[in-house]
Coordinates of C-alpha atoms in Angstrom, one line a residue:
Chain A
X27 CA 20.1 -0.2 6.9
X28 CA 16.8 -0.4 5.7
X29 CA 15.3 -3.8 7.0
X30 CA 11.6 -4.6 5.2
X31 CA 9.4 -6.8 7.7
X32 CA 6.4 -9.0 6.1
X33 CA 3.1 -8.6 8.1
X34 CA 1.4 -11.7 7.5
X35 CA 3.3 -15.0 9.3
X36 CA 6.5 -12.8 10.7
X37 CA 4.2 -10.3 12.8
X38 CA 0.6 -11.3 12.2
X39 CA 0.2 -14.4 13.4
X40 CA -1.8 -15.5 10.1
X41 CA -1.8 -19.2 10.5
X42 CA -3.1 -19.1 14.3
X43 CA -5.5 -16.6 13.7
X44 CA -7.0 -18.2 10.9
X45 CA -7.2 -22.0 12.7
X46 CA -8.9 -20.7 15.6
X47 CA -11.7 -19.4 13.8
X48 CA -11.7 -22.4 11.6
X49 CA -11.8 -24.6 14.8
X50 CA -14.8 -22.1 15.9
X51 CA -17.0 -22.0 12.8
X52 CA -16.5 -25.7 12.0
X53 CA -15.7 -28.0 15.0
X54 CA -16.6 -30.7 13.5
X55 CA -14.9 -30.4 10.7
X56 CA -11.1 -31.7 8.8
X57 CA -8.0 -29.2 10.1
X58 CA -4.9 -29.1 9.9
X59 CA -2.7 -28.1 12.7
X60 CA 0.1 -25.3 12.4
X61 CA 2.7 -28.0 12.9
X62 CA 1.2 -30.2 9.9
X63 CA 0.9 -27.1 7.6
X64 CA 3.2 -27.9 4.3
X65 CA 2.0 -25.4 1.5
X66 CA 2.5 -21.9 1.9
X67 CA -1.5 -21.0 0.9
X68 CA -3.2 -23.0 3.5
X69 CA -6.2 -23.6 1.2
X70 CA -3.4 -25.9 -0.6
X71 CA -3.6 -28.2 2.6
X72 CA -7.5 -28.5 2.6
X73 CA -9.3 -30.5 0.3
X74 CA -10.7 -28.6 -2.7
X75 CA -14.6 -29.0 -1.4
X76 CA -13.6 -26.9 1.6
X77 CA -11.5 -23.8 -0.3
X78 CA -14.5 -21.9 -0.4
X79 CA -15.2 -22.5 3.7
X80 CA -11.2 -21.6 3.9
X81 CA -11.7 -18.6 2.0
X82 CA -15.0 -17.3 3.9
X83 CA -12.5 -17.3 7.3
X84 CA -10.0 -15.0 5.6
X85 CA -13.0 -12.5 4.1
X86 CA -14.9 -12.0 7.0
X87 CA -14.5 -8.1 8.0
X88 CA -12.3 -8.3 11.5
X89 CA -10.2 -11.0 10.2
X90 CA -7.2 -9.2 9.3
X91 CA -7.3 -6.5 12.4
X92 CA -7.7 -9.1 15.0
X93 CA -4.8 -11.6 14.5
X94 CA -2.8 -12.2 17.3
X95 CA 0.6 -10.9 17.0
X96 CA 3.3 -13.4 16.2
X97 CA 5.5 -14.5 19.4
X98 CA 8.2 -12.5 20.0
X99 CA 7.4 -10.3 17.2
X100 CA 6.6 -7.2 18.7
X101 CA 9.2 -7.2 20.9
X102 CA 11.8 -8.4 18.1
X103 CA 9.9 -5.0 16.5
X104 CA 10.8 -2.6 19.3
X105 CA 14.3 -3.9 19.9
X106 CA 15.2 -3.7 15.7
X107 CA 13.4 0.2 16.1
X108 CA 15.7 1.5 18.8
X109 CA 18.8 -0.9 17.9
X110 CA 18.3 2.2 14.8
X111 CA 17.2 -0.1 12.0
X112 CA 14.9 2.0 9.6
X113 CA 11.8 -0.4 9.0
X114 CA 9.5 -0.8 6.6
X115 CA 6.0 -3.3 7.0
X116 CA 5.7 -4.6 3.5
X117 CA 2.9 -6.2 2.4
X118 CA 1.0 -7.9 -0.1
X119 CA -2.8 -7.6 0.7
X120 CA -5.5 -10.4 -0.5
X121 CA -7.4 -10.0 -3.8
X122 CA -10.2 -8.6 -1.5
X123 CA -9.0 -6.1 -0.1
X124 CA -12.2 -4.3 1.4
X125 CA -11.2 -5.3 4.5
X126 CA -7.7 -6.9 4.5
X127 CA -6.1 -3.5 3.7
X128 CA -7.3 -1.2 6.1
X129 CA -7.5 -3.8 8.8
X130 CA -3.6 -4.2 7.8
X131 CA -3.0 -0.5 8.8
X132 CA -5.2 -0.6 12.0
X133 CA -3.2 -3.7 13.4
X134 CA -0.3 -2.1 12.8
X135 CA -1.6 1.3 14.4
X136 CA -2.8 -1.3 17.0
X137 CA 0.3 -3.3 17.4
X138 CA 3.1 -1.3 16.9
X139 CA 1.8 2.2 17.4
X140 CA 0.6 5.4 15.2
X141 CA 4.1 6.1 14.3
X142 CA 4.4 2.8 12.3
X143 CA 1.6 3.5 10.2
X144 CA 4.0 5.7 7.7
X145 CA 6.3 2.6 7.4
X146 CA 3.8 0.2 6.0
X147 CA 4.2 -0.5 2.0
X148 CA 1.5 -2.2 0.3
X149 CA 2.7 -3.9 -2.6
X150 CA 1.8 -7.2 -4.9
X151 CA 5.2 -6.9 -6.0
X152 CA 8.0 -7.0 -3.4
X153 CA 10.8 -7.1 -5.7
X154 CA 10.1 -2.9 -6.7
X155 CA 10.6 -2.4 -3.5
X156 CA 14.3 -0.9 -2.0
X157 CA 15.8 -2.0 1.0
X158 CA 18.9 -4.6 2.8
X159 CA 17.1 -7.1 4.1
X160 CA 13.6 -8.9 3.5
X161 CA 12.3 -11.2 6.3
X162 CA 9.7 -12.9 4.5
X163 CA 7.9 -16.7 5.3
X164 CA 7.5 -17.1 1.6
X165 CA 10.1 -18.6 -0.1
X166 CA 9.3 -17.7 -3.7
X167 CA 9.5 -14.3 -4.1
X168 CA 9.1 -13.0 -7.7
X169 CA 8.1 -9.5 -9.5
X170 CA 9.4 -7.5 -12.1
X171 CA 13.1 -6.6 -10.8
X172 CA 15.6 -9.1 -9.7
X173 CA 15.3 -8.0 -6.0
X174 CA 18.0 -5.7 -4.3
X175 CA 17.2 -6.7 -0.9
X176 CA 18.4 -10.1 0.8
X177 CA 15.8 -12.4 1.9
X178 CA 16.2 -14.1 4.7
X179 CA 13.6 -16.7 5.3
X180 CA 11.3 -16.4 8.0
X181 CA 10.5 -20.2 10.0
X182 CA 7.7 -21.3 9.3
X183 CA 5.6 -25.2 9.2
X184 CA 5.2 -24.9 5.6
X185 CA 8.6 -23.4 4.2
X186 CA 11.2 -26.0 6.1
X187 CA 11.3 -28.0 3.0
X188 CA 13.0 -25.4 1.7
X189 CA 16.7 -25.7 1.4
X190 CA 20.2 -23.1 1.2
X191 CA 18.3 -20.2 2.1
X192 CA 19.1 -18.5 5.3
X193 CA 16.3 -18.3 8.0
X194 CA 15.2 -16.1 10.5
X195 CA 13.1 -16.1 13.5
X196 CA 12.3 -13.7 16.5
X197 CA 14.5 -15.5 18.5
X198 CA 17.5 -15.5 15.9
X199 CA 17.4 -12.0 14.8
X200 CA 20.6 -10.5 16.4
X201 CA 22.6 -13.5 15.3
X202 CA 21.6 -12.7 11.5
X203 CA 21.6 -9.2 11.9
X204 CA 23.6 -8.2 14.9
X205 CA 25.0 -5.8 16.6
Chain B
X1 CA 10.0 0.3 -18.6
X2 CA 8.3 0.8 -15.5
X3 CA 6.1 4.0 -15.0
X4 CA 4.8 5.1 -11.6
X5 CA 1.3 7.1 -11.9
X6 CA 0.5 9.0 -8.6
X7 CA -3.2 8.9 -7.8
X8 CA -4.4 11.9 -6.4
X9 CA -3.9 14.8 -8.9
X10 CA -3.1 13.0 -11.6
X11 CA -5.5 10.0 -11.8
X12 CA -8.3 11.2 -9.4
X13 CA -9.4 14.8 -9.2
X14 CA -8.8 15.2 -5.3
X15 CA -8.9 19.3 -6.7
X16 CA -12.5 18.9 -8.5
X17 CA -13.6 16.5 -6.0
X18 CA -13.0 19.0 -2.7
X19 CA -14.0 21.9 -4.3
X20 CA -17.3 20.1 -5.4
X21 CA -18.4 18.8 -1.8
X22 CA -17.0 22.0 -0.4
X23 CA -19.2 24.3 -2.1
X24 CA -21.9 21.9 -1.7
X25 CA -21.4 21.9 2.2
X26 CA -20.4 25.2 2.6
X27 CA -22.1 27.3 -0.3
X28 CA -21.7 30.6 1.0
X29 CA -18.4 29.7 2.4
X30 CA -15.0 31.5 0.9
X31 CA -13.2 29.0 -1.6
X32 CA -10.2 29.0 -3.9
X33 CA -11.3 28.2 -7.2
X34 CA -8.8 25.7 -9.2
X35 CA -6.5 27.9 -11.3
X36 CA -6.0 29.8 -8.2
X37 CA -4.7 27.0 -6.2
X38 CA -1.3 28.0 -5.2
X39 CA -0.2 25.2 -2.0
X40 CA 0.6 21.7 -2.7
X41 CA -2.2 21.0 0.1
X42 CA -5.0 22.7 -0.6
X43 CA -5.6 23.5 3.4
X44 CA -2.7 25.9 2.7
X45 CA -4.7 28.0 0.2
X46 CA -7.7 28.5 2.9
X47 CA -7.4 30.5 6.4
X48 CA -6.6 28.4 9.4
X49 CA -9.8 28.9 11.0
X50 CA -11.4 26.3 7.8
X51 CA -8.3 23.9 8.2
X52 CA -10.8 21.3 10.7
X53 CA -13.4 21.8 7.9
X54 CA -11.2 21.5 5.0
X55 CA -10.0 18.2 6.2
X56 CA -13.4 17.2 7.2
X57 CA -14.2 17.1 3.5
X58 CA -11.5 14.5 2.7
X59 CA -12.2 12.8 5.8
X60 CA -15.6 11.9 5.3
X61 CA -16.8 8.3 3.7
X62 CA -16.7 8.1 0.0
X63 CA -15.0 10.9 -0.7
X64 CA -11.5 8.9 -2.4
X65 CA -13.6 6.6 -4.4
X66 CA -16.1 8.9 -5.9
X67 CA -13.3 11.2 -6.7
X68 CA -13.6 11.8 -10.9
X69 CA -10.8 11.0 -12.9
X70 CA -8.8 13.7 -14.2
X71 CA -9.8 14.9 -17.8
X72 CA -7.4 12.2 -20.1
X73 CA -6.4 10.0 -17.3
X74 CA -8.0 7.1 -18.4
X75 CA -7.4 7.4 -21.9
X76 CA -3.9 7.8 -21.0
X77 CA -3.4 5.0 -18.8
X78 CA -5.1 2.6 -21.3
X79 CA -2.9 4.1 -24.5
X80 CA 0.3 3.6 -21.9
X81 CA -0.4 0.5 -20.9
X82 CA -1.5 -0.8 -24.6
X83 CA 2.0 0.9 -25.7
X84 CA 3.5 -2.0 -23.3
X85 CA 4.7 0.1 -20.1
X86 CA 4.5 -1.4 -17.3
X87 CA 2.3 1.0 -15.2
X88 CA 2.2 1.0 -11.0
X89 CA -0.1 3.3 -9.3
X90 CA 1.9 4.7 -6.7
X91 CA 0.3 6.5 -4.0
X92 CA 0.4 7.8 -0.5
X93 CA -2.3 8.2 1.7
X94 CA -3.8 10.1 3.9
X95 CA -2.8 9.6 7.4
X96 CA -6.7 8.8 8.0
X97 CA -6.7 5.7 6.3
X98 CA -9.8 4.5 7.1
X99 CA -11.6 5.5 4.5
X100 CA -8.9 6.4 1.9
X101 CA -6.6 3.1 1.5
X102 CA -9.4 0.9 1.0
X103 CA -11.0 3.5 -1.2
X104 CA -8.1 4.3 -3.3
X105 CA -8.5 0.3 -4.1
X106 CA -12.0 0.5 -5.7
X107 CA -11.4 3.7 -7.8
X108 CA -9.0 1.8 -9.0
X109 CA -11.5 -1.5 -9.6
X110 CA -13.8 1.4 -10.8
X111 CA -12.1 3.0 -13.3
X112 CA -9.6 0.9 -14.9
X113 CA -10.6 -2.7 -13.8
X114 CA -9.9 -5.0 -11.4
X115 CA -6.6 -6.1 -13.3
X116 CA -4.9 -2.9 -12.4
X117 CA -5.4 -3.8 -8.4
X118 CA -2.7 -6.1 -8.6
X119 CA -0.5 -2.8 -9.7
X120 CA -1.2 -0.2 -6.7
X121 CA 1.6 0.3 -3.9
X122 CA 0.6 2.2 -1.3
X123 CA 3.9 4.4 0.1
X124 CA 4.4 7.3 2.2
X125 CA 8.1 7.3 1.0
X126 CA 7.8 7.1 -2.8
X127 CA 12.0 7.0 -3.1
X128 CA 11.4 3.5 -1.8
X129 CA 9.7 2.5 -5.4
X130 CA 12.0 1.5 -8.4
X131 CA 10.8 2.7 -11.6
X132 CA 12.2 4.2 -14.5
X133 CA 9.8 7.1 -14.3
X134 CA 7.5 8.8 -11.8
X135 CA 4.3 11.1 -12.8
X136 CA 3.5 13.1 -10.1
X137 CA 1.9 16.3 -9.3
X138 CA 4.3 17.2 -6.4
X139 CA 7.5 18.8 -6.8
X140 CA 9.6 18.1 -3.9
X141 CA 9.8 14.2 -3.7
X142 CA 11.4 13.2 -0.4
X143 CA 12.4 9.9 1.5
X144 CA 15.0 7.7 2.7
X145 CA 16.6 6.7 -0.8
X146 CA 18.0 9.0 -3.6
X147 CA 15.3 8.2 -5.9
X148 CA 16.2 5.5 -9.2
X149 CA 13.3 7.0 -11.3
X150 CA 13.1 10.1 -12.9
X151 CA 10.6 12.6 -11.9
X152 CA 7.9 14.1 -14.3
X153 CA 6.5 16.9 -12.6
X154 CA 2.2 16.2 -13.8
X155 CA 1.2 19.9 -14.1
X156 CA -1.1 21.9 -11.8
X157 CA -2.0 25.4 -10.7
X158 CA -0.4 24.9 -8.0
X159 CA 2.7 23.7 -8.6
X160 CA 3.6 26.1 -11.8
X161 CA 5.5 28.0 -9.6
X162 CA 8.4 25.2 -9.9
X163 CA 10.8 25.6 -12.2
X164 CA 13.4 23.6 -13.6
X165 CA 11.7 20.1 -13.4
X166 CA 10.1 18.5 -16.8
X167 CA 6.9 18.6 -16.8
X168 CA 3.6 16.5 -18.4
X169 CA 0.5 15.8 -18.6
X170 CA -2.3 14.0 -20.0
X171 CA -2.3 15.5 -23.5
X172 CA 1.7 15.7 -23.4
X173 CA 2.5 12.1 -22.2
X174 CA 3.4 10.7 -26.0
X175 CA 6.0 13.7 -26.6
X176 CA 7.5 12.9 -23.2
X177 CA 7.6 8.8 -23.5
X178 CA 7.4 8.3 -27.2
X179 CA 7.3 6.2 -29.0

């Protein structure tokens, strides 16, 4: 089984890295916090005078390579690995990708070890990718194919208004996947 | 139709670009020149005791984004992607990524425009892809899947050895393709 793991939100934790550096390079400044967040892009949740301050958080070199991990997700990571699942990181980087893509790859090395670097996929389009099973926090995933993986619906803030698609977290994984 | 271009080889003159910087580096050196290439890798065609400076060529900053583009390639993509194919640039990199994933990103901004990011997946297991068709200048294709596209063997001197797989390049594509 052939089990395709998003980096962003599922094992980069995306949403805490970014608010901590937003909290640290404008204290004084609107936030939202993680609990609050309700649109999957969290420039959606800021007003429009502060997408470019947003933006600037998310483009600054180190970003990318020094988000915390997600909780639970490295572990959930090792446990998939030797439970023999065959995984795949697959990934869509940012529009700038000077540094988001190569800092994707060193967290990974980082994270999950040198061996894990051949498993990453970088892709815009998740749907041309093969696999069983995508664990993805974004609900709408669309591309050129009619996807032949499953998606199941990683918890996040900003996707539970989403209904009738299974959902997965780090603590739920065996239950969804077993054995 | 979906067509997967491979990079190196067929897009960017990895071949013209090593042998350029090699010569430059090492000008009294031994080299192979190109028509004599015989190895998929070109460390294969040179004696183990140049292997660390063979790699050191390839390893060194700038080297995947100055690469030129291979005589026709860009001609070719533009005429394929005018003719409506829907063209990904599929492409695995080195296992120094450094330097090379974020570089394979701007040749791409480069030399066919910054629309064409949004169409590069980076792979080490290009059976992973679906496609209808994959251009690539290695012959033995290998991953996890049975691949769904159908190999087109891009022609080099080193890989004329291989028989029995179709075969194109950049002045050939139409015949192959159509219309």
């Amino acid at each position: 089984m052939i089990i395709l793991v998003d980096m962003d939100g599922v094992l980069a934790d995306f949403e805490g890295g970014f608010l901590a550096r937003w909290r640290e390079r404008h204290p004084n400044s609107f936030f939202v916090p993680i609990a609050e967040r309700r649109s999957f892009y969290i420039r959606d949740d800021y007003p429009t005078e502060l997408h470019a301050s947003v933006a600037a958080i998310y483009h600054t070199e180190g970003f990318f390579e020094q988000l915390p991990p997600v909780a639970g997700a490295l572990e959930g990571i090792r446990q998939m690995h030797g439970a023999g699942y065959d995984l795949r990181i697959c990934t869509a980087p940012i529009t700038s990708y000077r540094y988001c893509v190569p800092e994707k790859y060193a967290w990974v090395e980082k994270n999950l070890g040198a061996d894990f670097i051949k498993r990453i996929i970088i892709t815009k389009d998740k749907t041309a990718i093969r696999g069983d099973i995508l664990i993805d926090d974004r609900p709408d995933i669309e591309g050129a194919y009619i996807p032949q993986w499953r998606h199941l619906l990683f918890d996040a803030p900003y996707n539970r208004h989403v209904q009738g698609q299974p959902r997965i977290d780090w603590s739920s994984w065996r239950d969804l996947l077993g054995p």
